[in-house]
Coordinates of C-alpha atoms in Angstrom, one line a residue:
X1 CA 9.9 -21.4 12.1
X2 CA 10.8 -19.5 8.9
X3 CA 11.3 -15.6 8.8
X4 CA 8.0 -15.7 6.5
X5 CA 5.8 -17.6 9.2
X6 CA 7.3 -15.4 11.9
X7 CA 6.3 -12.5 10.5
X8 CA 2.6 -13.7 10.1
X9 CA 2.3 -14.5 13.7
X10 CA 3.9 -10.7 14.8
X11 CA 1.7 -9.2 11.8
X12 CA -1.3 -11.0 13.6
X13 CA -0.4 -10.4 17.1
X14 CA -0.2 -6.8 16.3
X15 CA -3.5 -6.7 15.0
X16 CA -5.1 -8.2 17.9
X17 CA -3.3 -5.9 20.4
X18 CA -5.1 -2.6 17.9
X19 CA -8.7 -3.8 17.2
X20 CA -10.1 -2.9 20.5
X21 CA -9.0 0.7 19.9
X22 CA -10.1 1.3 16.4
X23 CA -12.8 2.9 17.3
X24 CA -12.0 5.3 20.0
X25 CA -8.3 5.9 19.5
X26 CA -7.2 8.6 17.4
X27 CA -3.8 8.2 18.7
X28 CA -4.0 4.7 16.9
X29 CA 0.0 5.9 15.0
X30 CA 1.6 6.2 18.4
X31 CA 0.0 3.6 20.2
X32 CA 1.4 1.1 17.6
X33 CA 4.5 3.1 17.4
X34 CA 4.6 2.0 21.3
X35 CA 4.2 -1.6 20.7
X36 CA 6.7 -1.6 18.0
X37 CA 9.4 -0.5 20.7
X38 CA 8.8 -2.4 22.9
X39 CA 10.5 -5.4 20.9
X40 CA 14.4 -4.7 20.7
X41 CA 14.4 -7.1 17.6
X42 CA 12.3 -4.8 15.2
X43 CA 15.1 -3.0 13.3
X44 CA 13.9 0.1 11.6
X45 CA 13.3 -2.2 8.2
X46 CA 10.8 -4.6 10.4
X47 CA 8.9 -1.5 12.1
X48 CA 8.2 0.0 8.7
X49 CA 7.0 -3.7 7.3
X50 CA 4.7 -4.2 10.0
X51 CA 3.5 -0.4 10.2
X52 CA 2.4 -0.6 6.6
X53 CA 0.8 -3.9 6.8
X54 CA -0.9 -2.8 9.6
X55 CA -2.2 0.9 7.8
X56 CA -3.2 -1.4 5.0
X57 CA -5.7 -3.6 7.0
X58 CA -6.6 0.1 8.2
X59 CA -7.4 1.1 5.0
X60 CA -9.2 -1.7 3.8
X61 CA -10.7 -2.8 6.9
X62 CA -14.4 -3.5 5.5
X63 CA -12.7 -5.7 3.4
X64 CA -9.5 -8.0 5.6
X65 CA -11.6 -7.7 9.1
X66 CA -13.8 -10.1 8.4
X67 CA -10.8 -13.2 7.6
X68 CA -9.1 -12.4 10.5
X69 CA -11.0 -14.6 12.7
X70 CA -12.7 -17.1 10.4
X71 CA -9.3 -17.6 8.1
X72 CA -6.5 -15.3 9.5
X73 CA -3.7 -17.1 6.5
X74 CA -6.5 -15.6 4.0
X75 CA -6.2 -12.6 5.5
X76 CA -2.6 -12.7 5.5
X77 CA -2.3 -13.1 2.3
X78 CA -5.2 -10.5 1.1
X79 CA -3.4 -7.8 3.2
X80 CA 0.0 -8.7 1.3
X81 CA -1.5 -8.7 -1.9
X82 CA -3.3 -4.8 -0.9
X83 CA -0.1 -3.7 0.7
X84 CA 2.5 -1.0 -1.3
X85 CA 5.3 -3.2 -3.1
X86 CA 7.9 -1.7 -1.2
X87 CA 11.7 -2.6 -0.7
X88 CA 10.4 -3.3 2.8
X89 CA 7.5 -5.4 1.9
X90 CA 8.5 -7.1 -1.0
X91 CA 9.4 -10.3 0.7
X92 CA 6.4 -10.6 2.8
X93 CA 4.5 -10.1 -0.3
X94 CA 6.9 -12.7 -2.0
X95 CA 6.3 -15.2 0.0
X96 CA 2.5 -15.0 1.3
X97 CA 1.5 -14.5 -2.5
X98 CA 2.1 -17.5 -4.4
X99 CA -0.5 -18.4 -6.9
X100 CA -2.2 -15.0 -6.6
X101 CA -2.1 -13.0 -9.8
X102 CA -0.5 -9.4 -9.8
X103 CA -2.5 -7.0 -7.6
X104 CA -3.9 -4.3 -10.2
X105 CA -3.2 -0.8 -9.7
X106 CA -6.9 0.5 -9.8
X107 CA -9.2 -0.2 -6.8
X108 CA -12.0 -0.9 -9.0
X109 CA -10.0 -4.0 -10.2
X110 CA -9.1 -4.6 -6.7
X111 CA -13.0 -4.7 -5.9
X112 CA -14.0 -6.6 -8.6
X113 CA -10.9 -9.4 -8.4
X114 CA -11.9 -10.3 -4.8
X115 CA -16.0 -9.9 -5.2
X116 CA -16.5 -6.5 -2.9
X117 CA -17.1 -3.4 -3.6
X118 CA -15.4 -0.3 -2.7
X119 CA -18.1 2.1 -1.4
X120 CA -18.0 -0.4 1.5
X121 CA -14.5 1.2 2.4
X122 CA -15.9 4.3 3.9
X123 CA -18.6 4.9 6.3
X124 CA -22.1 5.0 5.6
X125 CA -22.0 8.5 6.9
X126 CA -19.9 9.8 4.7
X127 CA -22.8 9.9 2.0
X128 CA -24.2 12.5 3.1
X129 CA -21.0 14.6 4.4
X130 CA -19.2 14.1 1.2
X131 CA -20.6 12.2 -1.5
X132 CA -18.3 13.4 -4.3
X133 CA -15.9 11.0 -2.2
X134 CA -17.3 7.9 -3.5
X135 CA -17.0 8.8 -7.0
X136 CA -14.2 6.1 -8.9
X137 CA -11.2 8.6 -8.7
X138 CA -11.7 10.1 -5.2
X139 CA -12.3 6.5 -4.0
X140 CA -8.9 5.9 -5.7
X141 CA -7.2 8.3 -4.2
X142 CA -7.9 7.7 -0.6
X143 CA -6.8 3.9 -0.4
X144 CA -3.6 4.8 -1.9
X145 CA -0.4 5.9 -0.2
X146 CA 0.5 9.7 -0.5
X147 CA 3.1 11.0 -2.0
X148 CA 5.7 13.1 0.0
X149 CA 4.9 17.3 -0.8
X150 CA 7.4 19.7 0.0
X151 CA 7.4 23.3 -0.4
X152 CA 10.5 25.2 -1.9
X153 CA 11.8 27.9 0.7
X154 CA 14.7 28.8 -2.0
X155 CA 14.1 30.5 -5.3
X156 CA 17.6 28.4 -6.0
X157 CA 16.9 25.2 -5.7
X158 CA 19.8 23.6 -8.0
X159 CA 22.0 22.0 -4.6
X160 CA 18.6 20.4 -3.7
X161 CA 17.5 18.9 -6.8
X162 CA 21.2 17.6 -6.8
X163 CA 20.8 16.5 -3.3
X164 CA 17.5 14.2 -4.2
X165 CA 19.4 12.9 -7.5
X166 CA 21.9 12.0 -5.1
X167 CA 19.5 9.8 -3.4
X168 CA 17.9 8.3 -6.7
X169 CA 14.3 9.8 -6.1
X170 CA 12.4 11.2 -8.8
X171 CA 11.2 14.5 -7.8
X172 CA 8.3 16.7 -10.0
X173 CA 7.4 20.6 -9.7
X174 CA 3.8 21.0 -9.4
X175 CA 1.7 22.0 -12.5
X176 CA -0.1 24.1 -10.1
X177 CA 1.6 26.0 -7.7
X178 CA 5.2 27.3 -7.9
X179 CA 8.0 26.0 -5.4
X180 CA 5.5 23.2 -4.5
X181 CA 7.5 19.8 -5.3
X182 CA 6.6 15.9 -5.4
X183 CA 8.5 12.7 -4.0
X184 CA 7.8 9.3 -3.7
X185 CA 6.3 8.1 -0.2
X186 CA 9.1 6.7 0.7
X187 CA 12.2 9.2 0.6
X188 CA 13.6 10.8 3.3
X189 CA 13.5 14.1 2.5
X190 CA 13.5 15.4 6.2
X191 CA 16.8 13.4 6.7
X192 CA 18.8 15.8 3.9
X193 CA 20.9 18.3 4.0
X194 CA 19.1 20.4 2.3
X195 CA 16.1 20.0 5.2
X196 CA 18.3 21.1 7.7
X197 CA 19.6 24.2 5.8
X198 CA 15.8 25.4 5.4
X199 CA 16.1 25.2 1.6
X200 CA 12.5 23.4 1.9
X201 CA 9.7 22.3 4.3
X202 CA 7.5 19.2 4.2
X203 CA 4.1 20.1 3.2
X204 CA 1.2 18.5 1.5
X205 CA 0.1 20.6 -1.3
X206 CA -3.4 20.8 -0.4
X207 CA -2.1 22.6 2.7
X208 CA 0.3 25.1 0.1
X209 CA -3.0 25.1 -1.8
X210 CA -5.4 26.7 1.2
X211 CA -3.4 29.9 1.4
X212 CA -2.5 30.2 -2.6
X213 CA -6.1 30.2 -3.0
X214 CA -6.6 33.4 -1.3
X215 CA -5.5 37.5 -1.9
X216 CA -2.8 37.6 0.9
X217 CA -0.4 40.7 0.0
X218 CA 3.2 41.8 0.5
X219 CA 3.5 44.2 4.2
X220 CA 0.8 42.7 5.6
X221 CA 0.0 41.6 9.1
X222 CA -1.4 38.5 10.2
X223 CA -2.4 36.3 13.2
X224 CA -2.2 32.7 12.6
X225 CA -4.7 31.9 15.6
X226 CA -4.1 28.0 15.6
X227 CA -0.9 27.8 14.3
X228 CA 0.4 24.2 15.3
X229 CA 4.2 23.4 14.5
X230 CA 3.3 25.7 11.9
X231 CA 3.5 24.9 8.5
X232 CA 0.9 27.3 7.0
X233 CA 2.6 30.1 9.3
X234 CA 6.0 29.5 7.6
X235 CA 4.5 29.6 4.2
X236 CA 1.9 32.6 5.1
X237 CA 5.8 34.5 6.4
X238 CA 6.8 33.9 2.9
X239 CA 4.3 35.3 1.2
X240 CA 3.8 38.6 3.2
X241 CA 7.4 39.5 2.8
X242 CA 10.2 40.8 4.9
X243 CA 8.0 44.1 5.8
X244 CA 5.0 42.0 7.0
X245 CA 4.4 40.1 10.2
X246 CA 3.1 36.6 11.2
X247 CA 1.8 36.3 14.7
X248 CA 1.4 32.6 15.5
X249 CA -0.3 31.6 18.3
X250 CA -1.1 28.0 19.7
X251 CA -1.9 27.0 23.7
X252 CA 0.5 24.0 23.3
X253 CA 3.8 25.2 24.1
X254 CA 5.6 21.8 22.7
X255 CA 3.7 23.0 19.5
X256 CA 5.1 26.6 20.0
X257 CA 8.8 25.3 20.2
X258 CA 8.9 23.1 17.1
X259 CA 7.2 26.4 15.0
X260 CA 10.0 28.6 16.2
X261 CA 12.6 26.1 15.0
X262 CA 11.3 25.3 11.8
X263 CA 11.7 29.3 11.6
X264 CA 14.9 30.1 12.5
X265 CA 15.8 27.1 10.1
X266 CA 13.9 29.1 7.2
X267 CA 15.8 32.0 7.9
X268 CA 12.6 34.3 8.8
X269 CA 12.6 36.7 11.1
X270 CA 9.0 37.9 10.3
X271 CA 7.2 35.9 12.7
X272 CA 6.6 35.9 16.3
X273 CA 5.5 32.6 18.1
X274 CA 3.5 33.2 20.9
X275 CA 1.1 31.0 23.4
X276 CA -1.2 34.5 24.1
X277 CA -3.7 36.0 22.3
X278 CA -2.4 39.4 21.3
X279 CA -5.1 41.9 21.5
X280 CA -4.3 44.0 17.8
X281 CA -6.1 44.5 14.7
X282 CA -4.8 42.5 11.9
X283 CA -5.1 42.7 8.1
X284 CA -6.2 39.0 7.8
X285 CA -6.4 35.8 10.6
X286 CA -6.2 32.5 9.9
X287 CA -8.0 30.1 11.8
X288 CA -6.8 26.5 10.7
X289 CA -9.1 24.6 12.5
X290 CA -8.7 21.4 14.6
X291 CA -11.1 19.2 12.6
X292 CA -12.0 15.5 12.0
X293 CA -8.9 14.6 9.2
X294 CA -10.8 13.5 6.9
X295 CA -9.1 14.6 4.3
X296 CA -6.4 12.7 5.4
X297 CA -7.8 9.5 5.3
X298 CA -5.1 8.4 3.1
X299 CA -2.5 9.3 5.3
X300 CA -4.3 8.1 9.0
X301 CA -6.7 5.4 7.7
X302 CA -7.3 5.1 11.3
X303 CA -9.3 7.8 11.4
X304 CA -12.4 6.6 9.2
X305 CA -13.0 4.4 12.2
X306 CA -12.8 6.5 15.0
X307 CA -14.9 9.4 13.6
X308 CA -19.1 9.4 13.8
X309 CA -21.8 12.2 13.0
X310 CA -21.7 12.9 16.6
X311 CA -17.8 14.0 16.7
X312 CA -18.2 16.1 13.4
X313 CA -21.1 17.8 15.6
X314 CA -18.8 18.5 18.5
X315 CA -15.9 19.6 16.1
X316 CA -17.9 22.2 13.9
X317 CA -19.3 24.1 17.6
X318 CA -15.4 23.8 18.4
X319 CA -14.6 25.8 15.2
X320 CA -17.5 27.8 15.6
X321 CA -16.7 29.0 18.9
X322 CA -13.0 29.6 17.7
X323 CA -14.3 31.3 14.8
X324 CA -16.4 33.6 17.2
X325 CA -13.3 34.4 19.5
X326 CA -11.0 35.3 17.0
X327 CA -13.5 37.6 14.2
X328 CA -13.0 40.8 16.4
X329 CA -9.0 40.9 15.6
X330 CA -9.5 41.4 12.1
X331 CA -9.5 45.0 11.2
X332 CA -12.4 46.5 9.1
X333 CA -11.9 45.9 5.1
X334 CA -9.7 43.0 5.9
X335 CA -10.0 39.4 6.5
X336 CA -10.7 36.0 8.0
X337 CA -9.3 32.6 5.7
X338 CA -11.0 29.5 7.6
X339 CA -9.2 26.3 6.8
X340 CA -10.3 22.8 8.1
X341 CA -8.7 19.7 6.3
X342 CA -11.8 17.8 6.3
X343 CA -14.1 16.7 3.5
X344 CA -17.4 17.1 5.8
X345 CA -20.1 19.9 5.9
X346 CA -20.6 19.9 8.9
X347 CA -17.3 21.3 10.0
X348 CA -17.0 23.5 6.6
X349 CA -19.9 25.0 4.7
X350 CA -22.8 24.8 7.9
X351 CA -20.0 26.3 10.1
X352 CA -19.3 29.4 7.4
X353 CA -23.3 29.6 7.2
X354 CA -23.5 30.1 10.7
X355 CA -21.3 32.4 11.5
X356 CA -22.1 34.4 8.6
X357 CA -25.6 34.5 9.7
X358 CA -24.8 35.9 13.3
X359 CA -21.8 38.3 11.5
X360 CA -23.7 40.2 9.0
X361 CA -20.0 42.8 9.0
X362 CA -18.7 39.8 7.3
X363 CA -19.1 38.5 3.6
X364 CA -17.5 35.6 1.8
X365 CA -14.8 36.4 -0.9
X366 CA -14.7 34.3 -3.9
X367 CA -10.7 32.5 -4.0
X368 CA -8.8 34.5 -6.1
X369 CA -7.3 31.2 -7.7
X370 CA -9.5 27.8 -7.6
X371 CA -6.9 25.4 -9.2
X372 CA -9.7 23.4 -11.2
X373 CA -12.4 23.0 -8.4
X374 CA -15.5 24.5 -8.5
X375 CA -16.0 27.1 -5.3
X376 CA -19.3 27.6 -3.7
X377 CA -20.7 30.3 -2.2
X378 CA -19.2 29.2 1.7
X379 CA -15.9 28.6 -0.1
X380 CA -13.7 26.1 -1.7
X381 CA -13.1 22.3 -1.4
X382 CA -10.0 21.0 -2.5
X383 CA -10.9 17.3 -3.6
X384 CA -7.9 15.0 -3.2
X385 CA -7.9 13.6 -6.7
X386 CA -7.5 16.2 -9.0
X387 CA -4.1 17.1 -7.9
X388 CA -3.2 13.9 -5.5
X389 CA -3.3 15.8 -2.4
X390 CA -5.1 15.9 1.0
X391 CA -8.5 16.9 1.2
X392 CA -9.0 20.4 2.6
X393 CA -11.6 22.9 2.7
X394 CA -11.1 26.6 3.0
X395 CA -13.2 30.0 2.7
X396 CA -12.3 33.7 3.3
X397 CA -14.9 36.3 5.0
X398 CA -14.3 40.2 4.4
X399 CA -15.2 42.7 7.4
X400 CA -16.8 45.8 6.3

C-alpha cells in the first residue's frame, strides 16, 4: 500500500470514528486529540496532517459530508484540494490532486469551481443571529485558518523580532493597536525563548481589542470575575499600572494555576488569582462570558455544528445570571465591560437590554475607540474581517 493510500484510509477512518459526535461534542479537539495518541506511529508531522484534514471537512462540512459515503476518493480529494498548503500537507495534497486545477484563494471561487454555494457553510440559524456574517468577506474569513496574534508585554521588543527572524516567520505590528503583533498559523511562537521570558503572550487581537475599546485608567482596581487562564487579566494588569490591582477570579482551580504562571512569567505582581468572590467595591468588573464561540468558528469549526437556538438560549440566561451576581461589586460612577466572543444576539445585545432594563443605576457607555466598526447603542461588535481576528462582542455599563 503506498504512503498516499495509507493516509486516505487513516484520514477516513478518523472521520468515521468523529461524525457521531459532531453534533453534541464540543470537546470535538480533544477527543480527536485522543484518537491521534492512541497510534504510536503518528509522529508529530502525521498528527498535524490529519488534524488539519480533519478541521477542513469541519469547516466545509455542508459541502465534503455528502461524498463521504456515496464517493469517499471524491471526497478525499475535495478535502485536499480545501485543505491549507502546508509543509505538512503538501504531499497529501500532491498526490490526491492530479488533474485538479489550483484551488483559488477566494471562497467565492471555491463555490463557484465546485457548483455550491457558500451560505450553505453556516447554519440556517445564523441568519437571523448574525446576518452581517454571510456577507462575501466575513464568509471569507471564517473558512480560513487564523493567523497567530500575540500581544507585546515589552516596550523593547528588538531580541524578539530577532528571535522570529531567527525562525524565518514574517511577523507584522498591527495598524490598529500598539504591541499587538501577527504570525503565520503555523509558527511556534509559544515554543521561543522569548515566550518563556514573558516578553509576549499569545492573544488574538479581537480579544486585545475588547479591553482597548474601553476607558480603563492607570491606579485602578478591577475584578476580572471569569478570568479563565487569563489572558484579558494579564493585559487588563498592564494597562492599570503598577499602582492598580487585578483581582481574577475563576471556580476552576486548574484554570487558576495556569493564570498565576502566565503572571509570574510577565513579571506582574499587580494581580491576585483567586477561586472566591471577594466581597469589595471595584472601579470596573469584567465579566468575559462563557458563550457559544462563535466567533471562533475559524479556529473550532466544530462548533457550528454543535451549537442550536436552544444552546444560545441557555448561554445568554447563563450570562445574565452572571451579569446579575457580579453588578453589586462595581462601585457607584464606575463600571461593568461585558465581553462574549460570540457573533449572536442572543448572548450580546438581548442580554445588555435585559439587564439594563432591570438595572436602571446602570447606563451603556459609548467605546471610547471603535477601530472601524460601527457601535450600537448595547455596545460594540468586533466583525472578524475587518481586521482578521476573532469575532467578539463587548459593551460597558456605568453605575450612577
Amino acid at each position: 500500500m503506498s504512503v498516499a493510500e495509507n493516509q486516505r484510509q487513516i484520514f477516513l477512518q478518523l472521520v468515521a470514528a468523529l461524525q457521531p459526535h459532531w453534533h453534541t461534542d464540543r470537546g470535538l479537539p480533544e477527543r480527536l486529540q485522543r484518537l491521534l495518541a492512541r497510534d504510536r506511529r503518528f509522529g508529530s508531522r502525521d498528527r498535524r496532517l490529519y488534524r488539519e484534514l480533519v478541521y477542513t471537512v469541519l469547516r466545509f462540512r455542508p459541502w465534503i459530508e455528502p461524498l463521504i459515503e456515496s464517493d469517499p476518493e471524491e471526497a478525499v480529494r475535495m478535502t485536499a484540494w480545501l485543505a491549507a498548503d502546508t509543509r505538512d500537507t503538501r504531499a497529501f495534497r500532491q498526490a490526491w490532486l492530479t488533474g485538479w486545477p489550483d484551488c483559488p484563494p477566494s471562497l467565492a471561487d471555491k463555490a463557484r469551481h465546485l457548483g455550491l454555494a457558500e451560505r450553505d457553510l453556516l447554519p440556517d440559524w445564523m441568519h437571523e443571529e448574525c446576518p452581517a456574517a454571510f456577507t462575501e468577506n466575513e464568509l471569507e474569513c471564517l473558512h480560513r485558518r487564523a493567523p497567530l496574534w500575540l500581544r507585546l508585554q515589552t516596550d523593547t521588543p528588538d531580541a524578539v523580532w530577532a528571535e522570529f527572524a531567527g525562525h524565518d516567520w514574517a511577523y507584522e505590528p498591527s495598524s490598529v493597536l500598539s504591541g499587538a503583533v501577527r504570525l503565520p498559523a503555523e509558527a511556534g511562537a509559544a515554543a521561543t525563548n522569548s515566550y518563556f521570558s514573558g516578553a509576549f503572550e499569545v492573544q488574538d487581537l479581537g480579544s486585545q481589542l475588547v479591553l482597548a475599546a474601553h476607558d480603563i485608567r492607570p491606579g485602578e482596581h478591577w475584578l476580572d470575575a471569569c478570568a479563565g487562564a487569563g489572558g484579558k487579566s494579564l493585559q487588563l494588569a498592564r494597562m492599570v499600572g503598577a499602582n492598580g490591582h487585578i483581582t481574577a477570579t475563576d471556580p476552576r482551580i486548574e484554570a487558576l494555576a495556569e493564570l498565576k504562571t502566565r503572571a509570574h512569567r510577565a513579571g506582574l505582581t499587580n494581580l491576585t488569582a483567586t477561586p472566591k468572590f471577594p466581597d469589595a467595591n471595584y472601579d470596573g468588573v469584567l465579566i468575559d462570558a462563557p458563550c457559544s464561540g462563535t466567533g471562533t468558528w475559524r479556529r473550532n469549526p466544530h462548533l457550528k455544528w454543535c451549537t442550536t437556538p436552544e444552546s444560545l438560549r441557555q448561554q445568554a440566561e447563563r450570562q445574565f445570571e452572571i451579569l446579575q451576581a457580579h453588578a453589586p461589586a462595581v462601585r457607584p460612577g464606575g463600571r461593568l465591560i461585558y465581553a462574549t466572543c460570540s457573533l449572536n444576539r442572543t448572548e450580546n445585545e438581548a442580554v445588555i437590554s435585559r439587564f439594563l432594563t432591570l438595572h436602571p443605576e446602570f447606563s451603556a457607555v459609548p467605546p471610547i475607540r471603535n477601530f472601524g466598526f460601527t457601535a450600537t447603542p448595547a455596545g460594540l461588535t468586533i466583525m472578524p474581517a475587518r481586521h482578521d481576528t476573532d469575532g467578539f462582542f463587548t459593551s460597558c455599563l456605568q453605575r450612577a
